[in-house]
Amino acid sequence: MKDFDYENDQWMRLPSHLKHLPLFTRHLDLFSLIIRLIWRMILKGWFFKLYIRLTVIGDFEEVHKNYPKLIIISNHASHLDATSIAAAIPFKYWLDLYIAAAKDYFFSNALFTFFSKHCLGAIPIDRKERKGEALDLCLNLLNNLENIWLIIFPEGTRSPDGYIQEFKRGVSVFSERTLTPLLFIYIDGSSRLWPRGRFFAKTGKLTLYVGPVHPPGPIELIYEHYRDWVMTINPQAFDEDDLSNKII
């Protein structure tokens, strides 16, 4: 894949999987907006109301009032996680909402690419070869957009057993280099409703907790404070043996 210099007018020749990102396209994509309106009706009006009964504990309105630019971090155990966060956030903020998504999965075919671009506002993250491209994309968006909520799953991939894993350093890099604070989110129930290996989610209840906003800092401190907060909600979210080994 050809390299692109995101700082000059080569944005006119961006590959298709980047053309939905406003910083590079320099315009509002009306087609994407219409698709998101339809997706909003499906997601909020049906799926997360009737099929998955989503309960949100916390106030995104108050958070957005004080923090129009944030990195949202959450546990990650299911394909439900990204869409449940989007469903929980008021639609009027969706044009400011972006999700760091694995390029090898969310942009793996034409159908997934269409969904990821126009419904999720996904930023393609290459987990294999072009990690620098993903870093530049996220840093450029965070540095240059006044309003942006960027969803990142700091575990890097879905948990294999439902327990929250240690965080990768990428989220700390993005936060510290752009001086962007982090909003803690905890999703309770997604691994039960859609565990790894299952074709599709089963119906049930899902609870999303809106946590505190944390300042930029080293990943060890972010993980420690996130763990302490989640433990007040669900002490079973972490593997007790794994935590004991870290304490020793």
PDB file of C-alpha atoms in Angstrom:
ATOM      1  CA  MET A   1       0.000   0.000   0.000  1.00  0.00           C
ATOM      2  CA  LYS A   2       1.329   3.429  -0.919  1.00  0.00           C
ATOM      3  CA  ASP A   3       2.552   5.825   1.765  1.00  0.00           C
ATOM      4  CA  PHE A   4       0.689   9.112   2.076  1.00  0.00           C
ATOM      5  CA  ASP A   5       1.849  12.395   3.507  1.00  0.00           C
ATOM      6  CA  TYR A   6      -1.111  13.506   5.610  1.00  0.00           C
ATOM      7  CA  GLU A   7       0.251  17.035   5.981  1.00  0.00           C
ATOM      8  CA  ASN A   8      -0.190  18.168   2.360  1.00  0.00           C
ATOM      9  CA  ASP A   9      -2.684  18.077  -0.505  1.00  0.00           C
ATOM     10  CA  GLN A  10      -2.225  14.357  -1.124  1.00  0.00           C
ATOM     11  CA  TRP A  11      -5.452  13.957   0.868  1.00  0.00           C
ATOM     12  CA  MET A  12      -7.184  14.128  -2.525  1.00  0.00           C
ATOM     13  CA  ARG A  13      -5.635  10.746  -3.378  1.00  0.00           C
ATOM     14  CA  LEU A  14      -6.220   8.980  -0.085  1.00  0.00           C
ATOM     15  CA  PRO A  15      -7.074   5.285  -0.209  1.00  0.00           C
ATOM     16  CA  SER A  16     -10.787   4.552   0.161  1.00  0.00           C
ATOM     17  CA  HIS A  17     -10.506   3.255   3.728  1.00  0.00           C
ATOM     18  CA  LEU A  18      -9.453   6.742   4.912  1.00  0.00           C
ATOM     19  CA  LYS A  19     -11.838   8.953   2.931  1.00  0.00           C
ATOM     20  CA  HIS A  20     -14.480   9.082   5.687  1.00  0.00           C
ATOM     21  CA  LEU A  21     -12.146  10.835   8.140  1.00  0.00           C
ATOM     22  CA  PRO A  22     -12.971  14.594   8.099  1.00  0.00           C
ATOM     23  CA  LEU A  23      -9.477  15.824   8.938  1.00  0.00           C
ATOM     24  CA  PHE A  24      -8.237  14.418   5.647  1.00  0.00           C
ATOM     25  CA  THR A  25     -11.281  14.792   3.396  1.00  0.00           C
ATOM     26  CA  ARG A  26     -11.910  18.388   4.555  1.00  0.00           C
ATOM     27  CA  HIS A  27     -15.669  18.108   4.139  1.00  0.00           C
ATOM     28  CA  LEU A  28     -18.783  16.692   5.783  1.00  0.00           C
ATOM     29  CA  ASP A  29     -19.722  13.415   4.161  1.00  0.00           C
ATOM     30  CA  LEU A  30     -23.494  13.743   3.644  1.00  0.00           C
ATOM     31  CA  PHE A  31     -23.805  10.112   2.551  1.00  0.00           C
ATOM     32  CA  SER A  32     -22.169   8.937   5.783  1.00  0.00           C
ATOM     33  CA  LEU A  33     -24.483  11.185   7.792  1.00  0.00           C
ATOM     34  CA  ILE A  34     -27.572   9.644   6.169  1.00  0.00           C
ATOM     35  CA  ILE A  35     -26.244   6.126   6.750  1.00  0.00           C
ATOM     36  CA  ARG A  36     -25.548   6.993  10.384  1.00  0.00           C
ATOM     37  CA  LEU A  37     -29.102   8.254  10.820  1.00  0.00           C
ATOM     38  CA  ILE A  38     -30.404   4.911   9.570  1.00  0.00           C
ATOM     39  CA  TRP A  39     -27.866   3.055  11.718  1.00  0.00           C
ATOM     40  CA  ARG A  40     -28.926   5.138  14.717  1.00  0.00           C
ATOM     41  CA  MET A  41     -32.541   3.996  14.300  1.00  0.00           C
ATOM     42  CA  ILE A  42     -31.453   0.366  14.084  1.00  0.00           C
ATOM     43  CA  LEU A  43     -28.934   0.552  16.920  1.00  0.00           C
ATOM     44  CA  LYS A  44     -30.748   2.750  19.432  1.00  0.00           C
ATOM     45  CA  GLY A  45     -34.337   2.145  18.388  1.00  0.00           C
ATOM     46  CA  TRP A  46     -34.238  -1.616  18.111  1.00  0.00           C
ATOM     47  CA  PHE A  47     -31.068  -3.596  18.755  1.00  0.00           C
ATOM     48  CA  PHE A  48     -29.975  -2.040  22.071  1.00  0.00           C
ATOM     49  CA  LYS A  49     -33.518  -1.552  23.286  1.00  0.00           C
ATOM     50  CA  LEU A  50     -35.298  -4.787  22.400  1.00  0.00           C
ATOM     51  CA  TYR A  51     -32.657  -7.407  21.604  1.00  0.00           C
ATOM     52  CA  ILE A  52     -29.828  -6.253  23.879  1.00  0.00           C
ATOM     53  CA  ARG A  53     -31.321  -4.312  26.767  1.00  0.00           C
ATOM     54  CA  LEU A  54     -28.647  -1.692  27.394  1.00  0.00           C
ATOM     55  CA  THR A  55     -28.534   0.255  30.646  1.00  0.00           C
ATOM     56  CA  VAL A  56     -26.207   3.260  30.925  1.00  0.00           C
ATOM     57  CA  ILE A  57     -24.952   4.303  34.362  1.00  0.00           C
ATOM     58  CA  GLY A  58     -23.536   7.817  34.097  1.00  0.00           C
ATOM     59  CA  ASP A  59     -24.015  11.043  32.133  1.00  0.00           C
ATOM     60  CA  PHE A  60     -22.332  11.510  28.756  1.00  0.00           C
ATOM     61  CA  GLU A  61     -23.950  14.932  28.391  1.00  0.00           C
ATOM     62  CA  GLU A  62     -22.113  16.254  31.442  1.00  0.00           C
ATOM     63  CA  VAL A  63     -18.841  14.694  30.309  1.00  0.00           C
ATOM     64  CA  HIS A  64     -19.061  16.258  26.843  1.00  0.00           C
ATOM     65  CA  LYS A  65     -19.816  19.673  28.313  1.00  0.00           C
ATOM     66  CA  ASN A  66     -16.456  19.650  30.116  1.00  0.00           C
ATOM     67  CA  TYR A  67     -14.397  17.456  27.766  1.00  0.00           C
ATOM     68  CA  PRO A  68     -15.148  17.886  24.032  1.00  0.00           C
ATOM     69  CA  LYS A  69     -11.837  16.127  23.306  1.00  0.00           C
ATOM     70  CA  LEU A  70     -11.332  12.740  24.949  1.00  0.00           C
ATOM     71  CA  ILE A  71      -9.887   9.292  24.514  1.00  0.00           C
ATOM     72  CA  ILE A  72     -12.503   6.788  25.659  1.00  0.00           C
ATOM     73  CA  ILE A  73     -11.020   3.562  27.009  1.00  0.00           C
ATOM     74  CA  SER A  74     -12.993   0.445  27.848  1.00  0.00           C
ATOM     75  CA  ASN A  75     -12.603  -3.225  28.576  1.00  0.00           C
ATOM     76  CA  HIS A  76     -12.932  -5.397  25.485  1.00  0.00           C
ATOM     77  CA  ALA A  77     -14.395  -8.906  25.508  1.00  0.00           C
ATOM     78  CA  SER A  78     -16.885  -8.932  22.647  1.00  0.00           C
ATOM     79  CA  HIS A  79     -17.853  -7.518  19.255  1.00  0.00           C
ATOM     80  CA  LEU A  80     -20.700  -5.817  21.142  1.00  0.00           C
ATOM     81  CA  ASP A  81     -18.347  -3.389  22.877  1.00  0.00           C
ATOM     82  CA  ALA A  82     -17.812  -0.722  20.200  1.00  0.00           C
ATOM     83  CA  THR A  83     -21.465  -0.606  19.158  1.00  0.00           C
ATOM     84  CA  SER A  84     -22.704  -0.542  22.758  1.00  0.00           C
ATOM     85  CA  ILE A  85     -20.540   2.513  23.489  1.00  0.00           C
ATOM     86  CA  ALA A  86     -21.895   4.218  20.357  1.00  0.00           C
ATOM     87  CA  ALA A  87     -25.452   3.338  21.367  1.00  0.00           C
ATOM     88  CA  ALA A  88     -24.899   4.796  24.829  1.00  0.00           C
ATOM     89  CA  ILE A  89     -23.576   8.121  23.525  1.00  0.00           C
ATOM     90  CA  PRO A  90     -26.200  10.705  22.389  1.00  0.00           C
ATOM     91  CA  PHE A  91     -26.548  10.824  18.608  1.00  0.00           C
ATOM     92  CA  LYS A  92     -25.740  14.551  18.449  1.00  0.00           C
ATOM     93  CA  TYR A  93     -22.130  13.682  19.358  1.00  0.00           C
ATOM     94  CA  TRP A  94     -21.735  10.902  16.803  1.00  0.00           C
ATOM     95  CA  LEU A  95     -19.976  13.084  14.208  1.00  0.00           C
ATOM     96  CA  ASP A  96     -17.279  13.637  16.831  1.00  0.00           C
ATOM     97  CA  LEU A  97     -17.053   9.925  17.637  1.00  0.00           C
ATOM     98  CA  TYR A  98     -14.327   7.692  16.219  1.00  0.00           C
ATOM     99  CA  ILE A  99     -13.317   4.130  16.963  1.00  0.00           C
ATOM    100  CA  ALA A 100      -9.830   2.695  16.608  1.00  0.00           C
ATOM    101  CA  ALA A 101     -10.628  -0.596  14.859  1.00  0.00           C
ATOM    102  CA  ALA A 102      -8.480  -3.500  13.688  1.00  0.00           C
ATOM    103  CA  LYS A 103      -7.920  -3.047   9.959  1.00  0.00           C
ATOM    104  CA  ASP A 104      -7.533  -6.792   9.344  1.00  0.00           C
ATOM    105  CA  TYR A 105     -11.057  -7.405  10.705  1.00  0.00           C
ATOM    106  CA  PHE A 106     -13.199  -4.282  10.308  1.00  0.00           C
ATOM    107  CA  PHE A 107     -11.811  -3.479   6.834  1.00  0.00           C
ATOM    108  CA  SER A 108     -11.355  -7.067   5.654  1.00  0.00           C
ATOM    109  CA  ASN A 109     -14.049  -7.012   2.938  1.00  0.00           C
ATOM    110  CA  ALA A 110     -16.387  -4.596   1.148  1.00  0.00           C
ATOM    111  CA  LEU A 111     -19.334  -5.118   3.539  1.00  0.00           C
ATOM    112  CA  PHE A 112     -17.273  -4.683   6.704  1.00  0.00           C
ATOM    113  CA  THR A 113     -15.476  -1.666   5.208  1.00  0.00           C
ATOM    114  CA  PHE A 114     -18.788   0.040   4.357  1.00  0.00           C
ATOM    115  CA  PHE A 115     -20.114  -0.585   7.880  1.00  0.00           C
ATOM    116  CA  SER A 116     -16.879   0.508   9.581  1.00  0.00           C
ATOM    117  CA  LYS A 117     -16.589   3.730   7.572  1.00  0.00           C
ATOM    118  CA  HIS A 118     -20.161   4.952   7.537  1.00  0.00           C
ATOM    119  CA  CYS A 119     -21.638   3.505  10.749  1.00  0.00           C
ATOM    120  CA  LEU A 120     -18.699   3.491  13.159  1.00  0.00           C
ATOM    121  CA  GLY A 121     -16.394   6.214  11.853  1.00  0.00           C
ATOM    122  CA  ALA A 122     -13.650   3.649  12.343  1.00  0.00           C
ATOM    123  CA  ILE A 123      -9.958   4.476  12.114  1.00  0.00           C
ATOM    124  CA  PRO A 124      -8.153   1.498  10.559  1.00  0.00           C
ATOM    125  CA  ILE A 125      -5.432   0.188  12.872  1.00  0.00           C
ATOM    126  CA  ASP A 126      -2.939  -2.134  11.208  1.00  0.00           C
ATOM    127  CA  ARG A 127      -1.891  -4.542  13.966  1.00  0.00           C
ATOM    128  CA  LYS A 128       0.669  -6.340  11.818  1.00  0.00           C
ATOM    129  CA  GLU A 129       2.856  -4.242   9.531  1.00  0.00           C
ATOM    130  CA  ARG A 130       1.875  -0.568   9.272  1.00  0.00           C
ATOM    131  CA  LYS A 131       1.634   0.425  12.925  1.00  0.00           C
ATOM    132  CA  GLY A 132       3.218   3.800  12.201  1.00  0.00           C
ATOM    133  CA  GLU A 133       0.364   4.714   9.867  1.00  0.00           C
ATOM    134  CA  ALA A 134      -2.191   4.067  12.626  1.00  0.00           C
ATOM    135  CA  LEU A 135      -0.149   6.130  15.070  1.00  0.00           C
ATOM    136  CA  ASP A 136      -0.030   9.073  12.654  1.00  0.00           C
ATOM    137  CA  LEU A 137      -3.748   8.856  11.956  1.00  0.00           C
ATOM    138  CA  CYS A 138      -4.741   8.966  15.623  1.00  0.00           C
ATOM    139  CA  LEU A 139      -2.213  11.653  16.566  1.00  0.00           C
ATOM    140  CA  ASN A 140      -3.305  13.877  13.670  1.00  0.00           C
ATOM    141  CA  LEU A 141      -6.960  13.583  14.590  1.00  0.00           C
ATOM    142  CA  LEU A 142      -6.334  14.262  18.283  1.00  0.00           C
ATOM    143  CA  ASN A 143      -4.025  17.194  17.574  1.00  0.00           C
ATOM    144  CA  ASN A 144      -6.145  18.901  14.932  1.00  0.00           C
ATOM    145  CA  LEU A 145      -9.810  18.282  15.729  1.00  0.00           C
ATOM    146  CA  GLU A 146     -11.374  20.495  18.389  1.00  0.00           C
ATOM    147  CA  ASN A 147     -14.148  17.998  19.127  1.00  0.00           C
ATOM    148  CA  ILE A 148     -13.254  14.329  19.098  1.00  0.00           C
ATOM    149  CA  TRP A 149     -14.096  11.320  21.237  1.00  0.00           C
ATOM    150  CA  LEU A 150     -11.760   8.539  20.193  1.00  0.00           C
ATOM    151  CA  ILE A 151     -12.629   5.039  21.421  1.00  0.00           C
ATOM    152  CA  ILE A 152      -9.613   2.802  22.024  1.00  0.00           C
ATOM    153  CA  PHE A 153      -9.583  -0.632  23.601  1.00  0.00           C
ATOM    154  CA  PRO A 154      -6.267  -0.583  25.483  1.00  0.00           C
ATOM    155  CA  GLU A 155      -6.130  -4.374  25.870  1.00  0.00           C
ATOM    156  CA  GLY A 156      -5.450  -4.454  22.121  1.00  0.00           C
ATOM    157  CA  THR A 157      -7.796  -7.338  21.354  1.00  0.00           C
ATOM    158  CA  ARG A 158     -10.799  -9.120  22.838  1.00  0.00           C
ATOM    159  CA  SER A 159     -10.170 -10.869  26.135  1.00  0.00           C
ATOM    160  CA  PRO A 160      -9.900 -14.655  25.633  1.00  0.00           C
ATOM    161  CA  ASP A 161     -11.563 -15.455  28.968  1.00  0.00           C
ATOM    162  CA  GLY A 162     -13.678 -12.389  29.818  1.00  0.00           C
ATOM    163  CA  TYR A 163     -11.193 -11.082  32.380  1.00  0.00           C
ATOM    164  CA  ILE A 164      -9.686  -7.642  31.804  1.00  0.00           C
ATOM    165  CA  GLN A 165      -6.119  -7.950  30.509  1.00  0.00           C
ATOM    166  CA  GLU A 166      -3.184  -5.584  30.987  1.00  0.00           C
ATOM    167  CA  PHE A 167      -3.195  -2.449  28.839  1.00  0.00           C
ATOM    168  CA  LYS A 168      -0.946  -1.881  25.826  1.00  0.00           C
ATOM    169  CA  ARG A 169       1.141   1.285  25.778  1.00  0.00           C
ATOM    170  CA  GLY A 170      -0.468   2.820  22.689  1.00  0.00           C
ATOM    171  CA  VAL A 171      -3.288   4.561  24.542  1.00  0.00           C
ATOM    172  CA  SER A 172      -0.775   6.240  26.854  1.00  0.00           C
ATOM    173  CA  VAL A 173       1.268   7.416  23.855  1.00  0.00           C
ATOM    174  CA  PHE A 174      -1.780   9.000  22.224  1.00  0.00           C
ATOM    175  CA  SER A 175      -2.855  10.646  25.471  1.00  0.00           C
ATOM    176  CA  GLU A 176       0.529  12.024  26.528  1.00  0.00           C
ATOM    177  CA  ARG A 177       1.625  13.257  23.091  1.00  0.00           C
ATOM    178  CA  THR A 178      -1.634  15.142  22.493  1.00  0.00           C
ATOM    179  CA  LEU A 179      -2.400  16.049  26.136  1.00  0.00           C
ATOM    180  CA  THR A 180      -5.792  14.375  25.788  1.00  0.00           C
ATOM    181  CA  PRO A 181      -7.503  13.079  28.956  1.00  0.00           C
ATOM    182  CA  LEU A 182      -9.072   9.631  29.126  1.00  0.00           C
ATOM    183  CA  LEU A 183     -12.639   8.671  29.997  1.00  0.00           C
ATOM    184  CA  PHE A 184     -13.018   5.327  31.756  1.00  0.00           C
ATOM    185  CA  ILE A 185     -15.820   3.034  30.532  1.00  0.00           C
ATOM    186  CA  TYR A 186     -16.694  -0.406  31.878  1.00  0.00           C
ATOM    187  CA  ILE A 187     -19.025  -2.767  30.004  1.00  0.00           C
ATOM    188  CA  ASP A 188     -20.539  -5.532  32.109  1.00  0.00           C
ATOM    189  CA  GLY A 189     -22.030  -8.537  30.355  1.00  0.00           C
ATOM    190  CA  SER A 190     -20.707  -8.398  26.797  1.00  0.00           C
ATOM    191  CA  SER A 191     -18.541 -11.529  27.113  1.00  0.00           C
ATOM    192  CA  ARG A 192     -21.568 -13.445  28.366  1.00  0.00           C
ATOM    193  CA  LEU A 193     -23.812 -12.309  25.516  1.00  0.00           C
ATOM    194  CA  TRP A 194     -21.277 -12.613  22.712  1.00  0.00           C
ATOM    195  CA  PRO A 195     -18.193 -14.611  23.735  1.00  0.00           C
ATOM    196  CA  ARG A 196     -15.338 -15.303  21.355  1.00  0.00           C
ATOM    197  CA  GLY A 197     -16.195 -18.095  18.940  1.00  0.00           C
ATOM    198  CA  ARG A 198     -19.935 -17.441  18.883  1.00  0.00           C
ATOM    199  CA  PHE A 199     -21.412 -16.439  15.505  1.00  0.00           C
ATOM    200  CA  PHE A 200     -23.752 -13.758  16.889  1.00  0.00           C
ATOM    201  CA  ALA A 201     -24.871 -12.272  20.190  1.00  0.00           C
ATOM    202  CA  LYS A 202     -27.679 -13.767  22.205  1.00  0.00           C
ATOM    203  CA  THR A 203     -30.370 -11.594  23.735  1.00  0.00           C
ATOM    204  CA  GLY A 204     -29.931 -10.308  27.280  1.00  0.00           C
ATOM    205  CA  LYS A 205     -28.972  -7.386  29.511  1.00  0.00           C
ATOM    206  CA  LEU A 206     -25.871  -5.237  29.167  1.00  0.00           C
ATOM    207  CA  THR A 207     -24.732  -2.493  31.531  1.00  0.00           C
ATOM    208  CA  LEU A 208     -22.331   0.300  30.574  1.00  0.00           C
ATOM    209  CA  TYR A 209     -20.717   2.396  33.315  1.00  0.00           C
ATOM    210  CA  VAL A 210     -19.417   5.903  32.626  1.00  0.00           C
ATOM    211  CA  GLY A 211     -16.429   6.442  34.888  1.00  0.00           C
ATOM    212  CA  PRO A 212     -14.058   9.239  35.842  1.00  0.00           C
ATOM    213  CA  VAL A 213     -11.882  11.284  33.488  1.00  0.00           C
ATOM    214  CA  HIS A 214      -8.190  10.543  33.981  1.00  0.00           C
ATOM    215  CA  PRO A 215      -5.336  12.906  33.016  1.00  0.00           C
ATOM    216  CA  PRO A 216      -2.623  11.787  30.588  1.00  0.00           C
ATOM    217  CA  GLY A 217      -0.009   9.585  32.204  1.00  0.00           C
ATOM    218  CA  PRO A 218       2.037   6.397  32.001  1.00  0.00           C
ATOM    219  CA  ILE A 219       0.143   3.247  31.096  1.00  0.00           C
ATOM    220  CA  GLU A 220       0.957   1.556  34.407  1.00  0.00           C
ATOM    221  CA  LEU A 221      -0.777   4.352  36.326  1.00  0.00           C
ATOM    222  CA  ILE A 222      -3.750   4.415  33.950  1.00  0.00           C
ATOM    223  CA  TYR A 223      -4.203   0.648  34.267  1.00  0.00           C
ATOM    224  CA  GLU A 224      -3.903   0.790  38.061  1.00  0.00           C
ATOM    225  CA  HIS A 225      -6.526   3.521  38.412  1.00  0.00           C
ATOM    226  CA  TYR A 226      -8.844   1.868  35.873  1.00  0.00           C
ATOM    227  CA  ARG A 227      -8.535  -1.449  37.733  1.00  0.00           C
ATOM    228  CA  ASP A 228      -9.264   0.212  41.094  1.00  0.00           C
ATOM    229  CA  TRP A 229     -12.367   1.889  39.674  1.00  0.00           C
ATOM    230  CA  VAL A 230     -13.721  -1.278  38.013  1.00  0.00           C
ATOM    231  CA  MET A 231     -13.124  -3.283  41.203  1.00  0.00           C
ATOM    232  CA  THR A 232     -15.666  -1.039  42.951  1.00  0.00           C
ATOM    233  CA  ILE A 233     -18.244  -2.161  40.352  1.00  0.00           C
ATOM    234  CA  ASN A 234     -17.322  -5.773  39.692  1.00  0.00           C
ATOM    235  CA  PRO A 235     -14.513  -7.421  41.692  1.00  0.00           C
ATOM    236  CA  GLN A 236     -14.781 -10.471  39.407  1.00  0.00           C
ATOM    237  CA  ALA A 237     -13.704  -8.468  36.339  1.00  0.00           C
ATOM    238  CA  PHE A 238     -10.061  -9.429  36.891  1.00  0.00           C
ATOM    239  CA  ASP A 239      -8.386 -12.816  37.274  1.00  0.00           C
ATOM    240  CA  GLU A 240      -7.609 -13.094  41.004  1.00  0.00           C
ATOM    241  CA  ASP A 241      -4.578 -15.345  40.442  1.00  0.00           C
ATOM    242  CA  ASP A 242      -3.172 -12.929  37.878  1.00  0.00           C
ATOM    243  CA  LEU A 243      -3.633  -9.980  40.250  1.00  0.00           C
ATOM    244  CA  SER A 244      -2.005 -11.925  43.104  1.00  0.00           C
ATOM    245  CA  ASN A 245       1.046 -12.645  40.963  1.00  0.00           C
ATOM    246  CA  LYS A 246       1.416  -8.953  40.109  1.00  0.00           C
ATOM    247  CA  ILE A 247       1.167  -7.964  43.785  1.00  0.00           C
ATOM    248  CA  ILE A 248       3.847 -10.512  44.738  1.00  0.00           C
TER     249      ILE A 248
END
